[in-house]
mmCIF file of C-alpha atoms and ligand atoms in Angstrom:
data_model
loop_
_atom_site.group_PDB
_atom_site.id
_atom_site.type_symbol
_atom_site.label_atom_id
_atom_site.label_comp_id
_atom_site.label_asym_id
_atom_site.label_seq_id
_atom_site.Cartn_x
_atom_site.Cartn_y
_atom_site.Cartn_z
ATOM 1 C CA MET K 1 3.090 -6.503 33.278
ATOM 2 C CA THR K 2 0.905 -3.435 33.890
ATOM 3 C CA VAL K 3 0.322 -2.661 30.236
ATOM 4 C CA ASN K 4 -1.278 -4.608 27.443
ATOM 5 C CA GLU K 5 1.301 -7.149 26.369
ATOM 6 C CA GLU K 6 0.388 -7.152 22.709
ATOM 7 C CA MET K 7 0.359 -3.342 22.484
ATOM 8 C CA TYR K 8 3.681 -3.265 24.329
ATOM 9 C CA ARG K 9 5.146 -5.694 21.802
ATOM 10 C CA LEU K 10 3.872 -3.665 18.842
ATOM 11 C CA GLY K 11 5.056 -0.385 20.318
ATOM 12 C CA SER K 12 8.496 -1.481 21.347
ATOM 13 C CA GLN K 13 9.430 -3.293 18.144
ATOM 14 C CA ARG K 14 9.827 -1.052 15.154
ATOM 15 C CA SER K 15 8.877 -2.456 11.749
ATOM 16 C CA ALA K 16 11.868 -3.778 9.786
ATOM 17 C CA ILE K 17 11.488 -0.868 7.353
ATOM 18 C CA ARG K 18 11.486 1.796 10.071
ATOM 19 C CA GLU K 19 14.419 0.083 11.748
ATOM 20 C CA LEU K 20 16.424 0.284 8.567
ATOM 21 C CA PHE K 21 15.447 3.898 7.998
ATOM 22 C CA GLU K 22 16.596 4.835 11.519
ATOM 23 C CA TYR K 23 19.835 2.957 10.955
ATOM 24 C CA GLY K 24 20.317 4.925 7.714
ATOM 25 C CA LYS K 25 19.919 8.238 9.527
ATOM 26 C CA GLY K 26 22.548 7.241 12.077
ATOM 27 C CA ARG K 27 24.898 5.981 9.379
ATOM 28 C CA ALA K 28 24.468 9.196 7.349
ATOM 29 C CA ALA K 29 25.553 11.189 10.425
ATOM 30 C CA GLU K 30 28.660 8.984 10.739
ATOM 31 C CA ILE K 31 29.879 8.770 7.148
ATOM 32 C CA GLY K 32 27.952 11.510 5.317
ATOM 33 C CA ALA K 33 24.516 11.264 3.685
ATOM 34 C CA GLU K 34 26.111 11.077 0.231
ATOM 35 C CA ASN K 35 27.722 7.750 1.151
ATOM 36 C CA VAL K 36 24.528 5.990 2.238
ATOM 37 C CA TYR K 37 22.091 4.615 -0.350
ATOM 38 C CA ASP K 38 18.803 4.527 1.453
ATOM 39 C CA PHE K 39 16.123 2.667 -0.509
ATOM 40 C CA SER K 40 14.112 1.729 2.560
ATOM 41 C CA LEU K 41 11.027 3.949 2.770
ATOM 42 C CA GLY K 42 7.992 4.572 0.608
ATOM 43 C CA ASN K 43 7.869 8.264 1.396
ATOM 44 C CA PRO K 44 6.966 10.121 -1.825
ATOM 45 C CA THR K 45 9.778 12.372 -3.052
ATOM 46 C CA VAL K 46 7.920 14.310 -5.724
ATOM 47 C CA PRO K 47 6.337 17.441 -4.315
ATOM 48 C CA ALA K 48 2.585 17.686 -3.840
ATOM 49 C CA PRO K 49 0.987 19.273 -6.923
ATOM 50 C CA GLU K 50 0.833 23.072 -6.800
ATOM 51 C CA CYS K 51 -2.948 23.025 -6.239
ATOM 52 C CA VAL K 52 -2.351 21.660 -2.711
ATOM 53 C CA ASN K 53 -0.355 24.628 -1.450
ATOM 54 C CA GLU K 54 -2.419 27.133 -3.441
ATOM 55 C CA THR K 55 -5.620 25.775 -1.902
ATOM 56 C CA ILE K 56 -4.169 25.790 1.610
ATOM 57 C CA ARG K 57 -3.135 29.443 1.169
ATOM 58 C CA GLU K 58 -6.499 30.395 -0.243
ATOM 59 C CA LEU K 59 -8.488 28.516 2.380
ATOM 60 C CA THR K 60 -6.512 29.949 5.273
ATOM 61 C CA GLU K 61 -6.862 33.467 3.863
ATOM 62 C CA THR K 62 -10.513 33.357 2.893
ATOM 63 C CA THR K 63 -12.259 30.937 5.239
ATOM 64 C CA ASP K 64 -12.973 31.729 8.842
ATOM 65 C CA SER K 65 -10.613 29.637 10.878
ATOM 66 C CA VAL K 66 -13.229 28.362 13.312
ATOM 67 C CA SER K 67 -15.048 26.504 10.574
ATOM 68 C CA LEU K 68 -11.879 25.602 8.662
ATOM 69 C CA HIS K 69 -10.253 23.893 11.621
ATOM 70 C CA GLY K 70 -13.420 22.693 13.327
ATOM 71 C CA TYR K 71 -14.638 19.108 13.591
ATOM 72 C CA THR K 72 -16.389 17.779 10.530
ATOM 73 C CA SER K 73 -19.054 15.119 10.836
ATOM 74 C CA ALA K 74 -17.509 11.753 11.689
ATOM 75 C CA GLN K 75 -17.923 10.388 8.161
ATOM 76 C CA GLY K 76 -16.409 13.563 6.668
ATOM 77 C CA ASP K 77 -17.741 16.800 5.238
ATOM 78 C CA GLU K 78 -20.650 16.143 2.889
ATOM 79 C CA ALA K 79 -19.422 18.458 0.111
ATOM 80 C CA VAL K 80 -16.043 16.704 0.180
ATOM 81 C CA ARG K 81 -17.614 13.244 -0.038
ATOM 82 C CA GLN K 82 -19.862 14.446 -2.866
ATOM 83 C CA ALA K 83 -16.856 15.774 -4.809
ATOM 84 C CA ILE K 84 -15.054 12.437 -4.408
ATOM 85 C CA ALA K 85 -18.177 10.484 -5.410
ATOM 86 C CA ASP K 86 -18.586 12.655 -8.546
ATOM 87 C CA TYR K 87 -14.957 12.093 -9.438
ATOM 88 C CA ILE K 88 -15.152 8.289 -9.037
ATOM 89 C CA ASN K 89 -18.366 8.210 -11.066
ATOM 90 C CA ARG K 90 -16.784 10.202 -13.911
ATOM 91 C CA ARG K 91 -13.647 8.063 -13.848
ATOM 92 C CA ASP K 92 -15.175 4.599 -13.513
ATOM 93 C CA GLY K 93 -18.759 5.031 -14.706
ATOM 94 C CA MET K 94 -20.121 4.073 -11.281
ATOM 95 C CA SER K 95 -22.970 5.475 -9.223
ATOM 96 C CA VAL K 96 -21.302 6.169 -5.895
ATOM 97 C CA ALA K 97 -23.181 8.489 -3.509
ATOM 98 C CA ALA K 98 -21.597 10.799 -0.937
ATOM 99 C CA ASP K 99 -23.023 8.551 1.774
ATOM 100 C CA ASP K 100 -21.071 5.559 0.463
ATOM 101 C CA LEU K 101 -17.810 7.276 1.421
ATOM 102 C CA TYR K 102 -16.273 7.451 4.877
ATOM 103 C CA MET K 103 -13.277 9.798 5.222
ATOM 104 C CA THR K 104 -10.303 8.388 7.114
ATOM 105 C CA MET K 105 -6.772 9.138 8.210
ATOM 106 C CA GLY K 106 -5.185 7.499 5.185
ATOM 107 C CA ALA K 107 -5.351 3.919 3.975
ATOM 108 C CA ALA K 108 -4.012 2.538 7.260
ATOM 109 C CA ALA K 109 -7.081 3.786 9.122
ATOM 110 C CA ALA K 110 -9.376 2.788 6.259
ATOM 111 C CA LEU K 111 -8.087 -0.802 6.410
ATOM 112 C CA SER K 112 -8.297 -0.964 10.200
ATOM 113 C CA LEU K 113 -11.922 0.198 10.087
ATOM 114 C CA CYS K 114 -12.842 -2.426 7.491
ATOM 115 C CA PHE K 115 -11.283 -5.292 9.469
ATOM 116 C CA ARG K 116 -12.961 -4.114 12.671
ATOM 117 C CA ALA K 117 -16.317 -3.677 10.957
ATOM 118 C CA LEU K 118 -16.280 -7.115 9.333
ATOM 119 C CA THR K 119 -14.885 -9.253 12.166
ATOM 120 C CA VAL K 120 -17.668 -11.069 13.973
ATOM 121 C CA SER K 121 -15.813 -13.950 15.607
ATOM 122 C CA ARG K 122 -12.309 -14.871 16.763
ATOM 123 C CA GLU K 123 -12.275 -17.520 14.057
ATOM 124 C CA ASP K 124 -12.703 -15.015 11.239
ATOM 125 C CA GLU K 125 -9.915 -14.911 8.705
ATOM 126 C CA PHE K 126 -8.616 -12.343 6.260
ATOM 127 C CA ILE K 127 -6.451 -13.629 3.468
ATOM 128 C CA ALA K 128 -3.569 -11.506 2.211
ATOM 129 C CA VAL K 129 -2.033 -12.277 -1.156
ATOM 130 C CA ALA K 130 1.761 -12.155 -0.948
ATOM 131 C CA PRO K 131 3.697 -10.051 -1.387
ATOM 132 C CA PHE K 132 1.684 -7.767 0.909
ATOM 133 C CA PHE K 133 2.053 -4.632 3.028
ATOM 134 C CA PRO K 134 3.280 -6.030 6.406
ATOM 135 C CA GLU K 135 0.938 -3.867 8.488
ATOM 136 C CA TYR K 136 -2.095 -5.877 7.244
ATOM 137 C CA ARG K 137 -1.219 -8.520 9.789
ATOM 138 C CA VAL K 138 -1.101 -5.972 12.600
ATOM 139 C CA PHE K 139 -4.449 -4.424 11.605
ATOM 140 C CA VAL K 140 -6.214 -7.777 11.118
ATOM 141 C CA GLU K 141 -4.975 -9.228 14.390
ATOM 142 C CA ALA K 142 -5.764 -6.033 16.317
ATOM 143 C CA ALA K 143 -9.319 -6.361 14.990
ATOM 144 C CA GLY K 144 -9.501 -9.795 16.622
ATOM 145 C CA ALA K 145 -9.296 -11.850 13.424
ATOM 146 C CA LYS K 146 -6.659 -14.177 11.983
ATOM 147 C CA SER K 147 -4.430 -13.457 9.030
ATOM 148 C CA VAL K 148 -3.852 -16.078 6.375
ATOM 149 C CA VAL K 149 -1.228 -15.762 3.659
ATOM 150 C CA VAL K 150 -1.349 -16.910 0.040
ATOM 151 C CA PRO K 151 2.207 -17.398 -1.228
ATOM 152 C CA ALA K 152 3.300 -15.195 -4.104
ATOM 153 C CA ASP K 153 3.173 -16.106 -7.743
ATOM 154 C CA THR K 154 6.746 -15.006 -8.355
ATOM 155 C CA GLY K 155 6.449 -15.383 -12.120
ATOM 156 C CA SER K 156 3.987 -12.570 -12.743
ATOM 157 C CA PHE K 157 3.135 -11.332 -9.233
ATOM 158 C CA GLN K 158 -0.558 -11.760 -10.059
ATOM 159 C CA ILE K 159 -2.528 -14.220 -7.863
ATOM 160 C CA ASP K 160 -1.717 -17.915 -7.503
ATOM 161 C CA PHE K 161 -5.328 -19.091 -7.688
ATOM 162 C CA GLU K 162 -4.596 -22.705 -6.787
ATOM 163 C CA GLU K 163 -2.980 -21.570 -3.543
ATOM 164 C CA LEU K 164 -5.747 -19.068 -2.862
ATOM 165 C CA LYS K 165 -8.449 -21.688 -3.435
ATOM 166 C CA LYS K 166 -6.846 -23.970 -0.825
ATOM 167 C CA ARG K 167 -6.985 -21.245 1.805
ATOM 168 C CA ILE K 168 -10.591 -20.142 1.443
ATOM 169 C CA GLY K 169 -12.823 -21.790 4.010
ATOM 170 C CA PRO K 170 -15.952 -21.261 6.085
ATOM 171 C CA HIS K 171 -14.187 -18.635 8.253
ATOM 172 C CA THR K 172 -12.908 -16.481 5.394
ATOM 173 C CA ARG K 173 -14.281 -12.966 5.818
ATOM 174 C CA GLY K 174 -12.228 -11.230 3.209
ATOM 175 C CA VAL K 175 -9.371 -11.271 0.738
ATOM 176 C CA ILE K 176 -7.059 -8.273 0.812
ATOM 177 C CA ILE K 177 -5.619 -7.223 -2.520
ATOM 178 C CA ASN K 178 -3.271 -4.370 -3.279
ATOM 179 C CA SER K 179 -2.808 -3.253 -6.852
ATOM 180 C CA PRO K 180 -0.603 -1.440 -7.874
ATOM 181 C CA ASN K 181 1.326 -3.508 -5.387
ATOM 182 C CA ASN K 182 3.732 -2.636 -2.646
ATOM 183 C CA PRO K 183 6.328 -4.226 -2.865
ATOM 184 C CA SER K 184 6.232 -5.904 -6.309
ATOM 185 C CA GLY K 185 4.979 -3.000 -8.439
ATOM 186 C CA ALA K 186 2.593 -5.414 -10.208
ATOM 187 C CA VAL K 187 -0.816 -4.197 -11.366
ATOM 188 C CA TYR K 188 -3.556 -6.823 -11.409
ATOM 189 C CA THR K 189 -4.960 -7.382 -14.868
ATOM 190 C CA GLU K 190 -8.658 -7.379 -15.649
ATOM 191 C CA GLU K 191 -8.387 -11.163 -16.092
ATOM 192 C CA THR K 192 -6.966 -11.539 -12.551
ATOM 193 C CA VAL K 193 -9.775 -9.452 -11.062
ATOM 194 C CA ARG K 194 -12.414 -11.400 -13.032
ATOM 195 C CA ARG K 195 -10.994 -14.753 -11.889
ATOM 196 C CA LEU K 196 -10.834 -13.577 -8.295
ATOM 197 C CA ALA K 197 -14.439 -12.353 -8.429
ATOM 198 C CA SER K 198 -15.629 -15.599 -9.910
ATOM 199 C CA LEU K 199 -13.753 -17.729 -7.348
ATOM 200 C CA LEU K 200 -15.133 -15.699 -4.437
ATOM 201 C CA ARG K 201 -18.687 -15.921 -5.773
ATOM 202 C CA GLU K 202 -18.268 -19.683 -6.031
ATOM 203 C CA LYS K 203 -16.812 -19.997 -2.517
ATOM 204 C CA SER K 204 -19.401 -17.657 -0.953
ATOM 205 C CA ALA K 205 -22.113 -19.925 -2.407
ATOM 206 C CA GLU K 206 -20.319 -23.099 -1.299
ATOM 207 C CA TYR K 207 -19.955 -21.943 2.319
ATOM 208 C CA GLN K 208 -23.144 -19.855 2.399
ATOM 209 C CA THR K 209 -21.058 -16.872 3.580
ATOM 210 C CA ARG K 210 -20.277 -13.409 2.346
ATOM 211 C CA ILE K 211 -16.619 -13.048 1.414
ATOM 212 C CA PHE K 212 -15.432 -9.484 0.891
ATOM 213 C CA ILE K 213 -12.655 -8.122 -1.242
ATOM 214 C CA ILE K 214 -10.766 -5.387 0.557
ATOM 215 C CA ALA K 215 -9.074 -3.476 -2.249
ATOM 216 C CA ASP K 216 -6.211 -1.398 -0.865
ATOM 217 C CA GLU K 217 -5.447 1.189 -3.541
ATOM 218 C CA PRO K 218 -3.122 3.945 -2.353
ATOM 219 C CA TYR K 219 -1.057 3.663 -5.557
ATOM 220 C CA ARG K 220 -3.993 3.664 -8.009
ATOM 221 C CA GLU K 221 -2.728 6.656 -10.032
ATOM 222 C CA ILE K 222 0.957 5.728 -9.949
ATOM 223 C CA VAL K 223 1.118 3.534 -13.057
ATOM 224 C CA TYR K 224 3.362 3.485 -16.101
ATOM 225 C CA ASP K 225 3.239 2.705 -19.802
ATOM 226 C CA GLY K 226 -0.507 3.323 -20.060
ATOM 227 C CA VAL K 227 -1.424 0.409 -17.770
ATOM 228 C CA SER K 228 -4.954 0.719 -16.382
ATOM 229 C CA VAL K 229 -6.110 -0.352 -12.937
ATOM 230 C CA PRO K 230 -9.438 -2.225 -13.031
ATOM 231 C CA SER K 231 -12.113 -0.824 -10.746
ATOM 232 C CA VAL K 232 -12.733 -3.849 -8.495
ATOM 233 C CA PRO K 233 -16.354 -3.055 -7.417
ATOM 234 C CA LYS K 234 -17.375 -3.300 -11.077
ATOM 235 C CA TYR K 235 -16.389 -6.986 -11.028
ATOM 236 C CA TYR K 236 -17.372 -8.018 -7.510
ATOM 237 C CA ASP K 237 -20.284 -6.654 -5.487
ATOM 238 C CA ASN K 238 -18.934 -7.134 -1.968
ATOM 239 C CA THR K 239 -15.853 -4.969 -2.415
ATOM 240 C CA LEU K 240 -14.673 -2.330 0.022
ATOM 241 C CA VAL K 241 -12.138 0.107 -1.426
ATOM 242 C CA CYS K 242 -9.514 1.664 0.850
ATOM 243 C CA TYR K 243 -7.956 4.713 -0.721
ATOM 244 C CA SER K 244 -5.397 7.262 0.375
ATOM 245 C CA TYR K 245 -4.015 10.551 -0.918
ATOM 246 C CA SER K 246 -0.649 9.802 0.734
ATOM 247 C CA LYS K 247 0.978 8.752 -2.512
ATOM 248 C CA SER K 248 -1.028 10.356 -5.328
ATOM 249 C CA LEU K 249 -0.910 13.849 -3.788
ATOM 250 C CA SER K 250 2.339 13.229 -1.855
ATOM 251 C CA LEU K 251 0.598 13.914 1.477
ATOM 252 C CA PRO K 252 1.560 10.938 3.684
ATOM 253 C CA GLY K 253 1.994 13.011 6.827
ATOM 254 C CA GLU K 254 -1.364 14.744 6.494
ATOM 255 C CA ARG K 255 -3.318 11.479 6.913
ATOM 256 C CA ILE K 256 -6.200 11.653 4.491
ATOM 257 C CA GLY K 257 -8.083 8.941 2.616
ATOM 258 C CA TYR K 258 -11.400 7.119 2.589
ATOM 259 C CA VAL K 259 -13.305 3.841 2.588
ATOM 260 C CA LEU K 260 -15.775 3.332 -0.236
ATOM 261 C CA VAL K 261 -18.714 1.035 0.551
ATOM 262 C CA PRO K 262 -20.380 0.747 -2.862
ATOM 263 C CA GLN K 263 -24.149 0.268 -3.076
ATOM 264 C CA SER K 264 -23.546 -3.182 -4.553
ATOM 265 C CA VAL K 265 -22.330 -4.370 -1.128
ATOM 266 C CA THR K 266 -24.983 -6.542 0.523
ATOM 267 C CA GLU K 267 -26.464 -4.634 3.478
ATOM 268 C CA ASN K 268 -24.481 -1.592 2.403
ATOM 269 C CA ARG K 269 -25.946 0.586 5.180
ATOM 270 C CA ALA K 270 -25.120 -1.915 7.907
ATOM 271 C CA VAL K 271 -21.532 -2.288 6.683
ATOM 272 C CA TYR K 272 -21.179 1.493 6.474
ATOM 273 C CA ALA K 273 -22.605 1.903 9.982
ATOM 274 C CA ALA K 274 -20.175 -0.709 11.325
ATOM 275 C CA ILE K 275 -17.286 1.198 9.723
ATOM 276 C CA ALA K 276 -18.535 4.384 11.378
ATOM 277 C CA GLY K 277 -18.843 2.457 14.664
ATOM 278 C CA ALA K 278 -15.276 1.209 14.342
ATOM 279 C CA GLY K 279 -14.118 4.815 13.805
ATOM 280 C CA ARG K 280 -15.959 5.808 16.956
ATOM 281 C CA ALA K 281 -14.612 2.899 18.994
ATOM 282 C CA LEU K 282 -11.056 3.709 17.929
ATOM 283 C CA GLY K 283 -11.518 7.383 18.806
ATOM 284 C CA TYR K 284 -10.794 8.624 15.281
ATOM 285 C CA VAL K 285 -13.447 11.378 15.593
ATOM 286 C CA CYS K 286 -13.029 12.729 12.037
ATOM 287 C CA ALA K 287 -10.414 12.938 9.291
ATOM 288 C CA PRO K 288 -8.297 16.138 9.195
ATOM 289 C CA SER K 289 -10.610 18.990 8.342
ATOM 290 C CA LEU K 290 -8.261 21.270 6.356
ATOM 291 C CA PHE K 291 -7.100 18.433 4.125
ATOM 292 C CA GLN K 292 -10.624 17.206 3.490
ATOM 293 C CA ARG K 293 -11.296 20.625 1.984
ATOM 294 C CA VAL K 294 -8.033 20.682 0.042
ATOM 295 C CA LEU K 295 -9.133 17.528 -1.778
ATOM 296 C CA VAL K 296 -12.162 19.201 -3.323
ATOM 297 C CA ARG K 297 -9.953 21.507 -5.386
ATOM 298 C CA CYS K 298 -7.315 18.900 -6.221
ATOM 299 C CA MET K 299 -9.581 16.103 -7.428
ATOM 300 C CA GLY K 300 -7.864 13.968 -10.059
ATOM 301 C CA GLN K 301 -4.503 15.696 -9.696
ATOM 302 C CA THR K 302 -1.274 13.898 -8.823
ATOM 303 C CA GLY K 303 2.370 14.639 -8.171
ATOM 304 C CA ASP K 304 4.715 14.152 -11.132
ATOM 305 C CA VAL K 305 4.364 10.415 -11.858
ATOM 306 C CA GLU K 306 6.833 10.735 -14.764
ATOM 307 C CA GLN K 307 9.587 11.362 -12.240
ATOM 308 C CA TYR K 308 8.919 7.950 -10.680
ATOM 309 C CA LYS K 309 8.879 6.388 -14.129
ATOM 310 C CA ARG K 310 12.288 7.888 -14.932
ATOM 311 C CA ASN K 311 13.605 6.442 -11.651
ATOM 312 C CA ARG K 312 12.078 3.066 -12.429
ATOM 313 C CA ASP K 313 13.729 2.987 -15.854
ATOM 314 C CA LEU K 314 17.089 4.113 -14.489
ATOM 315 C CA LEU K 315 17.096 1.555 -11.673
ATOM 316 C CA TYR K 316 15.813 -1.324 -13.806
ATOM 317 C CA ALA K 317 18.361 -0.686 -16.560
ATOM 318 C CA GLY K 318 21.230 -0.329 -14.072
ATOM 319 C CA LEU K 319 20.422 -3.424 -12.012
ATOM 320 C CA THR K 320 19.624 -5.751 -14.904
ATOM 321 C CA LYS K 321 22.850 -4.655 -16.620
ATOM 322 C CA ILE K 322 24.826 -5.754 -13.552
ATOM 323 C CA GLY K 323 22.990 -9.098 -13.633
ATOM 324 C CA TYR K 324 20.205 -8.765 -11.037
ATOM 325 C CA GLU K 325 16.872 -10.443 -11.733
ATOM 326 C CA CYS K 326 14.238 -7.729 -11.361
ATOM 327 C CA PHE K 327 10.488 -7.645 -11.859
ATOM 328 C CA LEU K 328 9.643 -4.630 -14.037
ATOM 329 C CA PRO K 329 7.131 -2.637 -11.975
ATOM 330 C CA GLN K 330 3.998 -1.433 -13.764
ATOM 331 C CA GLY K 331 3.018 0.826 -10.897
ATOM 332 C CA ALA K 332 3.777 2.120 -7.368
ATOM 333 C CA PHE K 333 7.418 3.026 -6.703
ATOM 334 C CA TYR K 334 9.103 -0.167 -5.566
ATOM 335 C CA MET K 335 11.194 -2.720 -7.400
ATOM 336 C CA PHE K 336 11.167 -6.339 -6.290
ATOM 337 C CA VAL K 337 14.506 -8.002 -6.939
ATOM 338 C CA LYS K 338 15.623 -11.588 -6.459
ATOM 339 C CA ALA K 339 18.119 -11.834 -3.599
ATOM 340 C CA LEU K 340 21.427 -13.468 -4.517
ATOM 341 C CA GLU K 341 20.961 -16.090 -1.815
ATOM 342 C CA PRO K 342 17.805 -17.812 -0.546
ATOM 343 C CA ASP K 343 17.943 -15.928 2.768
ATOM 344 C CA ALA K 344 16.885 -12.380 1.860
ATOM 345 C CA ASP K 345 17.647 -11.115 5.382
ATOM 346 C CA ALA K 346 21.241 -12.305 5.094
ATOM 347 C CA PHE K 347 21.456 -10.768 1.624
ATOM 348 C CA CYS K 348 20.234 -7.404 2.972
ATOM 349 C CA GLU K 349 22.899 -7.646 5.703
ATOM 350 C CA GLN K 350 25.541 -8.046 2.994
ATOM 351 C CA ALA K 351 24.002 -5.102 1.103
ATOM 352 C CA ARG K 352 24.247 -3.015 4.262
ATOM 353 C CA LYS K 353 28.018 -3.560 4.267
ATOM 354 C CA GLU K 354 28.020 -1.715 0.922
ATOM 355 C CA GLU K 355 25.844 1.024 2.515
ATOM 356 C CA LEU K 356 22.847 -0.165 0.473
ATOM 357 C CA LEU K 357 19.687 -0.072 2.578
ATOM 358 C CA ILE K 358 17.139 -2.409 1.031
ATOM 359 C CA VAL K 359 14.294 -4.320 2.651
ATOM 360 C CA PRO K 360 14.024 -8.135 2.786
ATOM 361 C CA GLY K 361 10.886 -9.621 1.240
ATOM 362 C CA THR K 362 10.376 -11.837 4.294
ATOM 363 C CA GLY K 363 8.061 -9.358 6.062
ATOM 364 C CA PHE K 364 6.051 -9.006 2.838
ATOM 365 C CA GLY K 365 5.435 -12.764 2.868
ATOM 366 C CA CYS K 366 7.860 -13.329 0.000
ATOM 367 C CA PRO K 367 11.212 -14.691 1.151
ATOM 368 C CA GLY K 368 14.045 -14.705 -1.366
ATOM 369 C CA TYR K 369 13.267 -11.210 -2.672
ATOM 370 C CA VAL K 370 14.171 -7.698 -1.646
ATOM 371 C CA ARG K 371 12.318 -4.429 -2.038
ATOM 372 C CA ILE K 372 14.105 -1.404 -3.414
ATOM 373 C CA SER K 373 12.091 1.763 -3.017
ATOM 374 C CA TYR K 374 12.785 4.156 -5.904
ATOM 375 C CA CYS K 375 10.912 7.207 -4.662
ATOM 376 C CA VAL K 376 14.368 8.659 -4.049
ATOM 377 C CA ASP K 377 16.706 11.112 -5.752
ATOM 378 C CA ALA K 378 17.641 9.930 -9.257
ATOM 379 C CA ASP K 379 21.181 11.010 -8.450
ATOM 380 C CA MET K 380 21.330 8.564 -5.520
ATOM 381 C CA ILE K 381 20.178 5.748 -7.803
ATOM 382 C CA SER K 382 23.016 6.485 -10.256
ATOM 383 C CA ARG K 383 25.595 6.784 -7.490
ATOM 384 C CA SER K 384 24.506 3.469 -5.952
ATOM 385 C CA PHE K 385 25.307 1.269 -8.962
ATOM 386 C CA PRO K 386 28.981 0.678 -8.101
ATOM 387 C CA ALA K 387 27.851 -0.552 -4.657
ATOM 388 C CA PHE K 388 25.254 -2.863 -6.238
ATOM 389 C CA GLU K 389 27.966 -4.116 -8.564
ATOM 390 C CA ARG K 390 30.401 -4.820 -5.714
ATOM 391 C CA LEU K 391 27.648 -6.740 -3.931
ATOM 392 C CA TYR K 392 26.909 -8.777 -7.038
ATOM 393 C CA LYS K 393 30.573 -9.560 -7.620
ATOM 394 C CA LYS K 394 30.997 -10.649 -4.016
ATOM 395 C CA TYR K 395 28.332 -13.315 -4.563
ATOM 396 C CA CYS K 396 29.828 -14.353 -7.916
ATOM 397 C CA ALA K 397 33.222 -14.701 -6.270
ATOM 398 C CA GLU K 398 31.735 -16.830 -3.469
ATOM 399 C CA GLU K 399 30.043 -19.093 -5.990
ATOM 400 C CA HIS K 400 33.328 -19.712 -7.759
ATOM 401 C CA SER K 401 35.498 -20.117 -4.690
HETATM 402 N N1 PLP I 501 -1.303 0.125 1.976
HETATM 403 C C1 PLP I 501 -0.140 0.046 1.312
HETATM 404 C C2 PLP I 501 0.014 -1.014 0.284
HETATM 405 C C3 PLP I 501 0.895 0.948 1.570
HETATM 406 O O1 PLP I 501 2.038 0.841 0.896
HETATM 407 C C4 PLP I 501 0.702 1.949 2.564
HETATM 408 C C5 PLP I 501 1.772 2.885 2.899
HETATM 409 O O2 PLP I 501 2.877 2.827 2.455
HETATM 410 C C6 PLP I 501 -0.532 1.981 3.222
HETATM 411 C C7 PLP I 501 -1.507 1.071 2.907
HETATM 412 C C8 PLP I 501 -0.803 3.002 4.285
HETATM 413 O O3 PLP I 501 -0.959 4.234 3.655
HETATM 414 P P1 PLP I 501 -1.422 5.555 4.410
HETATM 415 O O4 PLP I 501 -0.240 6.433 4.518
HETATM 416 O O5 PLP I 501 -2.435 6.146 3.502
HETATM 417 O O6 PLP I 501 -2.020 5.154 5.693
#
């Protein structure tokens, strides 16, 4: 083979989610989009808040285009980082400085930079708590480290601490957490974050190592029923926060986010420099310039989260009425539902026969469950219920035959 085998493998196999999405597009062309119920992707459907387009118009009309579209410094424009730091400090009562922030192309890049910056040996391990975003594995392994999985606590979708404890060892470099969670919709409670912090302090002392928390928070603002998302660095010093505006501002294609390296991180400057070095090594150069500047004027704004809440309520009520066992999401825009047979892949195949495109939990490290993405048209949710009901009845009929 004349190309890198691992890169070839990654590039020629689509993720299960993308595969399903592509299938859905083909199917819609065959039988009409109105007859396909595509719950596969996490692409926000509420428009970006008005301030985004207003700011783009204003910036393109009033700023000279050479500076507007020029390179920024690698870590991002200083005024932008200062505005984000001020916002985090107001929101969480922290003392973040502009120089603690490194602008990235979304959370995916932020995570990749953290894994690259922290990996020092081939034996290093990053632990992901299931259910988890499947790309973590790709990013961790591409950084030269190993990924370790903690099975899900399917009762509450918090953390199974007994299982986590068993997996922490001398090679553990970090624990990746994602709250609000894709795919379960769970939000970690303050108690969960406290317990995690205390366990990692204990284990860092036991092994004489520094174990990081990598807090992946692209859904931080998408929460319901007044639930609050604890600010992890306030509980644990060695926390790196990966944030993205993909979901909160509905800008997934514009690729904008950041890594926060709080001052509480031991050797904060060295960690920050290694993140910058990883950005350089990967050829990231700088985060998109126009969208860095858009952020300054849209700080704290979000798309219409209520629309996602209405979808959540509609879907939850409809599916539980049919008889499905669903976890009520407190945040993000996914519902995690128990498959009607132990093999979630086979269940999703059956769902596909009813034109329902849902994603097996297997890739999220949680077999036996399926993810239904509800950042879709409310009308499609309502129209899909008869198909969900047929699927349910098929399984009931099989059980009784
Ligand atoms: N982390 C999680 C949990 C996600 O769900 C996603 C995207 O869906 C990402 C990271 C990557 O987000 P971004 O578009 O900001 O790279």
